[in-house]
Every structure is written in C-alpha cells, then in structure tokens.
Short mmCIF file of C-alpha atoms (C1' of nucleotides) in Angstrom, two decimals:
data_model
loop_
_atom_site.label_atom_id
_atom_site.label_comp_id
_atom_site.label_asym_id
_atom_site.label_seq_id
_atom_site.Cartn_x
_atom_site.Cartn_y
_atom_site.Cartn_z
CA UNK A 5 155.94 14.68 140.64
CA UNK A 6 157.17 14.43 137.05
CA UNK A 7 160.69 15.54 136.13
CA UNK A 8 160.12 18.67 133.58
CA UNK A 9 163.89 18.36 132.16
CA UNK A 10 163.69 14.67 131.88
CA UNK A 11 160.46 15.43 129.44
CA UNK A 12 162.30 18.21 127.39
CA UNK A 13 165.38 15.50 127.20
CA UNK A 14 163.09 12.96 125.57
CA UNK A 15 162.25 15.26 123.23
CA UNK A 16 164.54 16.68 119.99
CA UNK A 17 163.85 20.51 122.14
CA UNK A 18 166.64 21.86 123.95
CA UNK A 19 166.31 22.54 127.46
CA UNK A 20 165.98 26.18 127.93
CA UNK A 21 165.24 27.99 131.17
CA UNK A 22 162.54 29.61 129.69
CA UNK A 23 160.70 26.09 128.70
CA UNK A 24 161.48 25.09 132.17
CA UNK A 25 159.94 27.85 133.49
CA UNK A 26 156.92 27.37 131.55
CA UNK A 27 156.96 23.59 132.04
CA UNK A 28 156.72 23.96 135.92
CA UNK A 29 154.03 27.30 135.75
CA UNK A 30 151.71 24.75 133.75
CA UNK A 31 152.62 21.90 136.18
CA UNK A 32 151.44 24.22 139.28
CA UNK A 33 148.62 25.07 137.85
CA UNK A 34 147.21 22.03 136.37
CA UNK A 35 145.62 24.09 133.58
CA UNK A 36 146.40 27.05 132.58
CA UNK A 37 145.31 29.81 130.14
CA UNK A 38 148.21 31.43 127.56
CA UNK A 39 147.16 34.61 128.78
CA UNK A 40 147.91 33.56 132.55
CA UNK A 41 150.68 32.00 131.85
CA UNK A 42 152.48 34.64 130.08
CA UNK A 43 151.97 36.58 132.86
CA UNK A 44 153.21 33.84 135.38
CA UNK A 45 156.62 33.70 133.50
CA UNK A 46 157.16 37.31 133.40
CA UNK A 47 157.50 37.45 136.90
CA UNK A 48 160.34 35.57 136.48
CA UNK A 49 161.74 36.28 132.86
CA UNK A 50 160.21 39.86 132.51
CA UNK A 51 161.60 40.40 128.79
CA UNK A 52 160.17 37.03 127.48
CA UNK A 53 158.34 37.46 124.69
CA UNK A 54 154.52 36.47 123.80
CA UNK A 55 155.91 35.22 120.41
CA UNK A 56 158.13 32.84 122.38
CA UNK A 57 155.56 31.67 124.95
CA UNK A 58 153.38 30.62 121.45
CA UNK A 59 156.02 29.67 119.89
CA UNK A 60 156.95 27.42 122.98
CA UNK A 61 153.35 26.12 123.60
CA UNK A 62 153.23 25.22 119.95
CA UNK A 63 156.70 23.40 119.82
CA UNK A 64 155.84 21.43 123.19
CA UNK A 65 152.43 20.47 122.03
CA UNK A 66 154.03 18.99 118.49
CA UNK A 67 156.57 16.94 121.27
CA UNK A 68 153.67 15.66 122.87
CA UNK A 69 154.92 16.85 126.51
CA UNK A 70 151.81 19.32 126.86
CA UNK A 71 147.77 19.53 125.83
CA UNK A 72 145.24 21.83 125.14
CA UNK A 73 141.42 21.67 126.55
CA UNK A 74 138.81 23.65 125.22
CA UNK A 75 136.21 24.00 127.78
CA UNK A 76 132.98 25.46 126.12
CA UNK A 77 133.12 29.53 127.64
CA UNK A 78 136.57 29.38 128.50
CA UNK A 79 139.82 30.07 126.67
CA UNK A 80 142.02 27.67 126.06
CA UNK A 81 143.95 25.68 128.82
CA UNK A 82 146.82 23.72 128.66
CA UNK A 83 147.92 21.06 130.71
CA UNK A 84 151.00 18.43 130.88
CA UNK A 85 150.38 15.61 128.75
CA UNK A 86 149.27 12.49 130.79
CA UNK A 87 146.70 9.34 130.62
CA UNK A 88 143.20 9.64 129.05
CA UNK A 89 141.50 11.53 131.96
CA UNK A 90 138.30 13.76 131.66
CA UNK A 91 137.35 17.19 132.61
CA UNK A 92 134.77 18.90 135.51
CA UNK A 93 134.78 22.38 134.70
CA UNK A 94 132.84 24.23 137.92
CA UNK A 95 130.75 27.06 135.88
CA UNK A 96 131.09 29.44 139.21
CA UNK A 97 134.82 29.31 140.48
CA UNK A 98 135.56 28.43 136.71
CA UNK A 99 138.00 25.78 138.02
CA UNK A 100 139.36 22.66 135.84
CA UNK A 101 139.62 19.36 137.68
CA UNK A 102 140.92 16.15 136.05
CA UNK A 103 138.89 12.34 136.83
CA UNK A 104 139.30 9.43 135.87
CA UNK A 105 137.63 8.31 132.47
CA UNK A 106 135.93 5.13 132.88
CA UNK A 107 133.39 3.42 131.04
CA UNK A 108 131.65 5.77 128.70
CA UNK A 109 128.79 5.35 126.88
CA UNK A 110 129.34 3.41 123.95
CA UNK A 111 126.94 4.65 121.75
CA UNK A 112 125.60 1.95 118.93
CA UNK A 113 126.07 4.02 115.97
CA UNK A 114 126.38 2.10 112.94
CA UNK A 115 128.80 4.70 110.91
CA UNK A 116 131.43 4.15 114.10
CA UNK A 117 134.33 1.23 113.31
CA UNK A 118 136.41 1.78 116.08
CA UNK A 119 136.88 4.67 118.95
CA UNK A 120 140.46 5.98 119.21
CA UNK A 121 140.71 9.07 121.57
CA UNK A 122 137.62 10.54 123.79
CA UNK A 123 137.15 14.12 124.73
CA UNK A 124 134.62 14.81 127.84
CA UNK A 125 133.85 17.56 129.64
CA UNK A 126 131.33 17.78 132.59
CA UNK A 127 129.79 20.82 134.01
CA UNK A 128 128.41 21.86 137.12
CA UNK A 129 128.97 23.13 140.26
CA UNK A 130 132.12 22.48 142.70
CA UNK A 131 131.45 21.36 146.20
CA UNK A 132 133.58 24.63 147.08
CA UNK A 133 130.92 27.14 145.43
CA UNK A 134 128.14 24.76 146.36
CA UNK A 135 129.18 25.07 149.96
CA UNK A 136 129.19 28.93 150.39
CA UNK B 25 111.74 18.09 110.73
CA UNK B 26 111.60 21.20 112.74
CA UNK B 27 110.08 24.64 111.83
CA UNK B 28 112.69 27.43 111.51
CA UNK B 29 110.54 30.07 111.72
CA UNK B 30 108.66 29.41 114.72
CA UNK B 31 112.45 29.13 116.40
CA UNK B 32 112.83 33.04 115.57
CA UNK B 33 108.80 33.17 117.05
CA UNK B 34 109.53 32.23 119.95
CA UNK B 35 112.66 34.17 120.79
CA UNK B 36 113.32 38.32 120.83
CA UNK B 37 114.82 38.14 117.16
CA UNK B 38 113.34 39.63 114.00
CA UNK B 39 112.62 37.50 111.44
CA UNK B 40 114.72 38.21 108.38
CA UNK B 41 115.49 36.49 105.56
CA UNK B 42 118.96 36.13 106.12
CA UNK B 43 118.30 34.66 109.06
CA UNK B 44 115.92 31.91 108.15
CA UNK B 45 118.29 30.93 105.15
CA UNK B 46 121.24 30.76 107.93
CA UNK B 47 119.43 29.03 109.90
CA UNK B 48 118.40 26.08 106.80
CA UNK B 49 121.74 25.92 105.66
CA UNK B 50 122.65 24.95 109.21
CA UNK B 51 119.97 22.14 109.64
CA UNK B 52 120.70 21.34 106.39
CA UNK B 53 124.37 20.81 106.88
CA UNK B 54 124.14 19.54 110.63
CA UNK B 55 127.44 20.40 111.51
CA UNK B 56 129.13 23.77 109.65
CA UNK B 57 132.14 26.50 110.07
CA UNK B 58 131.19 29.58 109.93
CA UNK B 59 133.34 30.52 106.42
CA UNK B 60 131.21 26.91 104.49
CA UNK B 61 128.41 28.94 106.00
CA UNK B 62 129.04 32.07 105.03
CA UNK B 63 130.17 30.51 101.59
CA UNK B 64 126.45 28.70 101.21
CA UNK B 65 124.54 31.64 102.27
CA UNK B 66 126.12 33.95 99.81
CA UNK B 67 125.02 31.46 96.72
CA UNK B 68 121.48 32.65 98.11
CA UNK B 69 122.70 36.54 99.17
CA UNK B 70 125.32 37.04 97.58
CA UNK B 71 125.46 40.80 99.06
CA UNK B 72 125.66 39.27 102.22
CA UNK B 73 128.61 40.58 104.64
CA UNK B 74 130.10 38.14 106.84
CA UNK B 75 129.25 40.90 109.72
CA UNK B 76 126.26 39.82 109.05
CA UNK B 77 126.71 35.71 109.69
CA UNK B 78 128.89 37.12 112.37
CA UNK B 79 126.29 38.93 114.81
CA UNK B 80 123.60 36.32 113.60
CA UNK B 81 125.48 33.39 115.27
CA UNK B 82 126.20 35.55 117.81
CA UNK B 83 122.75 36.61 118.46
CA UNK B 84 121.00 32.82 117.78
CA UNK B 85 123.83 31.46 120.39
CA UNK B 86 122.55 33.86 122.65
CA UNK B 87 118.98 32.87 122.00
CA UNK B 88 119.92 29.44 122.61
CA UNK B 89 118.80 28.03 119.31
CA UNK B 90 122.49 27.70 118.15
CA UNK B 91 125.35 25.31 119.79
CA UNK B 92 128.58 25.76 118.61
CA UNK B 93 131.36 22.83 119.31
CA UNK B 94 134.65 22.48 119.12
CA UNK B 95 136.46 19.04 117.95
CA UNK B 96 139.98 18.93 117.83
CA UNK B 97 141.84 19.92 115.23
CA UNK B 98 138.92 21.36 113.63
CA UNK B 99 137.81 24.65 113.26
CA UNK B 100 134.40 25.40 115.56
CA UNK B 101 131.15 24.66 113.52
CA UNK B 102 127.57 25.05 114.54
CA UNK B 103 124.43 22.81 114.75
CA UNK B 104 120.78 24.11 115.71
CA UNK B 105 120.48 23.43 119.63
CA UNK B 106 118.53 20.01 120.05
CA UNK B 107 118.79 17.83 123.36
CA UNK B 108 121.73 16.36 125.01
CA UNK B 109 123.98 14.72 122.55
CA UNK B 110 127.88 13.42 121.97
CA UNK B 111 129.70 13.63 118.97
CA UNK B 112 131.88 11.45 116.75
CA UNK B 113 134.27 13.04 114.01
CA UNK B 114 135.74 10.90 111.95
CA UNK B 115 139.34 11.81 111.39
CA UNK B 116 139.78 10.89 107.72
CA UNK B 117 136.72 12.64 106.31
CA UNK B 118 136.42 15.27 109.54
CA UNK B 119 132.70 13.95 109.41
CA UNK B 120 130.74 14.83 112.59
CA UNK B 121 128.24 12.46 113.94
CA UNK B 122 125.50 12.71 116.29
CA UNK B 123 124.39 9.90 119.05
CA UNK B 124 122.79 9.92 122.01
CA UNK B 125 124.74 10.18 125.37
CA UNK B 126 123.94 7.42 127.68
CA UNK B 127 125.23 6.22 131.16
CA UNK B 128 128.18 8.64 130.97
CA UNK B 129 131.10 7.45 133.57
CA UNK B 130 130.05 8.88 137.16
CA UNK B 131 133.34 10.18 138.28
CA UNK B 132 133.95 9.44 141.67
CA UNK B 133 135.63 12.79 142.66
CA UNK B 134 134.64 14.56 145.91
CA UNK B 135 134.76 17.79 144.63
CA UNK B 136 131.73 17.08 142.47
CA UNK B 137 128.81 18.34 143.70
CA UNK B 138 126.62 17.70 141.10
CA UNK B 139 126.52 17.17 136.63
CA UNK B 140 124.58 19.76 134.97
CA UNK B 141 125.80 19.57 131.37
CA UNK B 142 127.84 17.23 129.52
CA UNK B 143 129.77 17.28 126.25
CA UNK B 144 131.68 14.47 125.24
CA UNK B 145 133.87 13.97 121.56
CA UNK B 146 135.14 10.46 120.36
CA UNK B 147 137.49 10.45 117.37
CA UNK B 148 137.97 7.61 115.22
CA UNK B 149 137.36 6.38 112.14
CA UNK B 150 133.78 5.84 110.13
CA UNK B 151 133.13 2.71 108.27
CA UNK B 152 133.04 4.81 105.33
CA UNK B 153 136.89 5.85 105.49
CA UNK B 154 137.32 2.46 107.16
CA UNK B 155 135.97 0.35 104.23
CA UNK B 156 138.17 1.79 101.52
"C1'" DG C 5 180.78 25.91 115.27
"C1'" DT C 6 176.22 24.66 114.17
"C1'" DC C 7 171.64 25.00 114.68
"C1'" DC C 8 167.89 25.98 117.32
"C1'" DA C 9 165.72 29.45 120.58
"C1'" DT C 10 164.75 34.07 121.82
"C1'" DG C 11 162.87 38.72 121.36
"C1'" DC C 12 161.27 42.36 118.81
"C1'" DA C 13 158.39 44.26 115.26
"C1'" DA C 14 155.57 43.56 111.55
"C1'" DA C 15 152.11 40.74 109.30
"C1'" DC C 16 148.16 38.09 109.29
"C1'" DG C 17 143.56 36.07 109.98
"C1'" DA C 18 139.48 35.93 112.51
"C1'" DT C 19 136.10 38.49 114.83
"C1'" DT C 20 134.03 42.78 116.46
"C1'" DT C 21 132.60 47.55 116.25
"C1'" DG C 22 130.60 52.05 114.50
"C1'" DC C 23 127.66 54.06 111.70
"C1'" DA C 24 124.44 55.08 108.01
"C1'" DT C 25 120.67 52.85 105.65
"C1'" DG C 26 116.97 49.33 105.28
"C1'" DC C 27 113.41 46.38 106.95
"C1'" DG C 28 110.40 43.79 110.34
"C1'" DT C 29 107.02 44.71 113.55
"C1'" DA D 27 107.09 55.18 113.30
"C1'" DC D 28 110.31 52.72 116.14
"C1'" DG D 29 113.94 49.86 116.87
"C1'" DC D 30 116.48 46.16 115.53
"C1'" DA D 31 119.05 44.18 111.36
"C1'" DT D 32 122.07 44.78 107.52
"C1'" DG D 33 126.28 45.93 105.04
"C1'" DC D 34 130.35 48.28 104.57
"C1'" DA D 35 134.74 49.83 106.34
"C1'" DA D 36 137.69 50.33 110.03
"C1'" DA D 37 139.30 48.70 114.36
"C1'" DT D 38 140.65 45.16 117.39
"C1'" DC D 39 142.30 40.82 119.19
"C1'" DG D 40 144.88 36.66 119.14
"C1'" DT D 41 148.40 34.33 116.89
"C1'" DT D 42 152.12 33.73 113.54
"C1'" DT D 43 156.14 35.08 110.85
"C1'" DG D 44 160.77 37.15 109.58
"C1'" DC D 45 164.89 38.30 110.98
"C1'" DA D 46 168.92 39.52 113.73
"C1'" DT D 47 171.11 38.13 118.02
"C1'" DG D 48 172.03 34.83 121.75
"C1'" DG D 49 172.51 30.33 123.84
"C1'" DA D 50 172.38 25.04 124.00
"C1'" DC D 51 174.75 21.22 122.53
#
DNA sequence: GTCCATGCAAACGATTTGCATGCGT
DNA sequence: ACGCATGCAAATCGTTTGCATGGAC
C-alpha cells in the first residue's frame, strides 16, 4: 500500500487534506470517475468545491502522481500513477481491472521508429457477470 | 476503395448529400476531429451548421459505420468502421496510423472470462519526424 | 510572511435540443 | 405525402478562470 503523503512530498504540491482525501478515494477505488469522486469527498469535506476537485485532478496529473483512462463508453477514470499495465473493462458490471502488459503485438509498420508508451484496453465480459 | 453510398444503403439513414460528403472527407482523411471536419465540409456546404456534423456522427456511430477513438492528448477524431485494428500516433506530427492487431498479450487474470473487443494505442515517433 | 490552495461565481467551449422548413423516399 | 434531415438559435453540460480568503510551509 503506497504512502499518499509521501507522493504529494515528492512533488512541488503542498499536502492538503483535501488532496489527501482525494488521493486515498482514488486509491480505494482503483479507478474512479470525477463525477464519483466528487461525490466521495463530499462526504467528508461537504463544502469542497468542483473547481477544486478539477483543479486538483489537473495539478496531480501535471505531478505525475495520478492518470487518466479513457475507456471507449465510459467517462473518464483516473487512477494512481503506476507501471505500464493494461485495461479489461467488463461491458456489463462496467468494472475497470488492471493486468499485466506483456508482449504485444509488434506490428511491422514501416512509418514506426521506435514505440514509447502503449495504451490497451480489452473488452468483454467479467467472470462475475458471466457467472450469474 | 469502398462505396459510400451503399454504407447509407444498407443502414436506416437517408441518403443526403451532406452525408455522403461527410462521409468522403472522412475516408479521405482517415483519421479527423470533428471541427477539421466540419472545417472541410463547409468548403463544399458552406451553409452547413455544425448541428448538422453533430447528429450525423452521432447517427453514423450509431449505425456502426463510424468509430471514433481517442489518443491521448488529442482531441477524439473519427475513421469509417473497418475490421479490428491498433493505432500508432506519432507524437511530433500527431499522425495516426493504422496496423493490424496481432497476438495481443493474453492476460492471465482470473476475472477474465472472455476478449470480445480490443483497442490498443502506441505512441512514438514516425520515421518521418524521426529522420529530420 | 509568502505563496499556493480553496471556494464561490462567472465565463467558456463543446455538444445537444427544439422547432420550423426542406428533402429523400 | 410522410417522416427523417437540415439549419438556426437557445439550452445544457463539463470544465476552466478570476478573485478574495484561508492555510501550508
């Protein structure tokens, strides 16, 4: 289990309780929607702003501590920042689980020089939906 | 080279010639945002409202003769629906690349039940940003 | 004490909607 | 002739900005 203030102290951000808060609300959820999660933190800072939560997401994305998915019919997610890792998106419970990313394809494209970052996504059905 | 018409044929869609030329600009562009769209189609219609390019991608997304997809750091453009395919985007010139999606990584993670779709983005840079 | 963060309201951009008219079938 | 498509304007939604106050360092 990562230490959320350790993350913020690496970073030039100052350690606020409401980034904490937010840190740990995306760290329970694995991935989380900005609509959900400004929900999640007004349970516990009811006056927090939207405009902070963006402004937050924004500011911890630039610091490299968090990262955004965009699963194809889905809003926007955001998860902690961690190593290369792909997505299984279950189209029926609409859940996000992280795997390993090994071997992809390389695909023998001639206008390619060199691969820096992949992106996958993978869509089905969980074993939990499949199941019932 | 595919026929555009026949696309509109075979689904519930009228046949209009806004749509036909939105459809061309896309094949002819591969890969476009909807406002270089809506800019190219109004050099044909220039009475055009961007309603207009609105409901049509809307409606030929729904017809499933439209993809739209969504690389990082780029706005979403759209390509005419083809088969299963990854995508490379060049991060100098934002170029985006088709090639063919082999032997993806089987993830070994129990909760998969089984893949049904698969959409996969590699970033890097083309030998034409490369070799200047 | 300084500077960044917060919270509110207003602004903004992208997309959608309602409605009257036009066009494909 | 009917019903969907178009084009305009207005409405809506998500996100960002400006600014005064508060809090971290």
């Amino acid at each position: 289990m990562q230490d959320i203030s350790a993350l913020l102290q690496n970073s030039a951000l100052k350690i606020t309780p409401q980034r904490l808060t937010i840190l740990s609300i995306i760290r329970k959820y694995g991935h989380i929607a900005i609509d959900e999660l400004y929900e999640q933190i007004r349970s516990v800072y009811p006056t927090i702003s939207l405009a902070t939560v963006y402004k937050n997401i924004n500011a911890l994305q630039d610091a490299n501590i968090i990262a955004q998915i965009h699963p194809q019919m889905q809003k926007p997610k955001f998860e902690l920042k961690k190593q290369q890792h792909g997505h299984f998106i279950c189209k029926v419970c609409q859940s996000v689980y992280d795997f390993k990313l090994q071997n992809i394809c390389s695909p023998n494209l001639d206008i390619i020089d060199d691969i820096e970052e992949k992106e996958v996504y993978l869509y089905g059905v969980c074993k939990k939906c499949k199941g019932e």
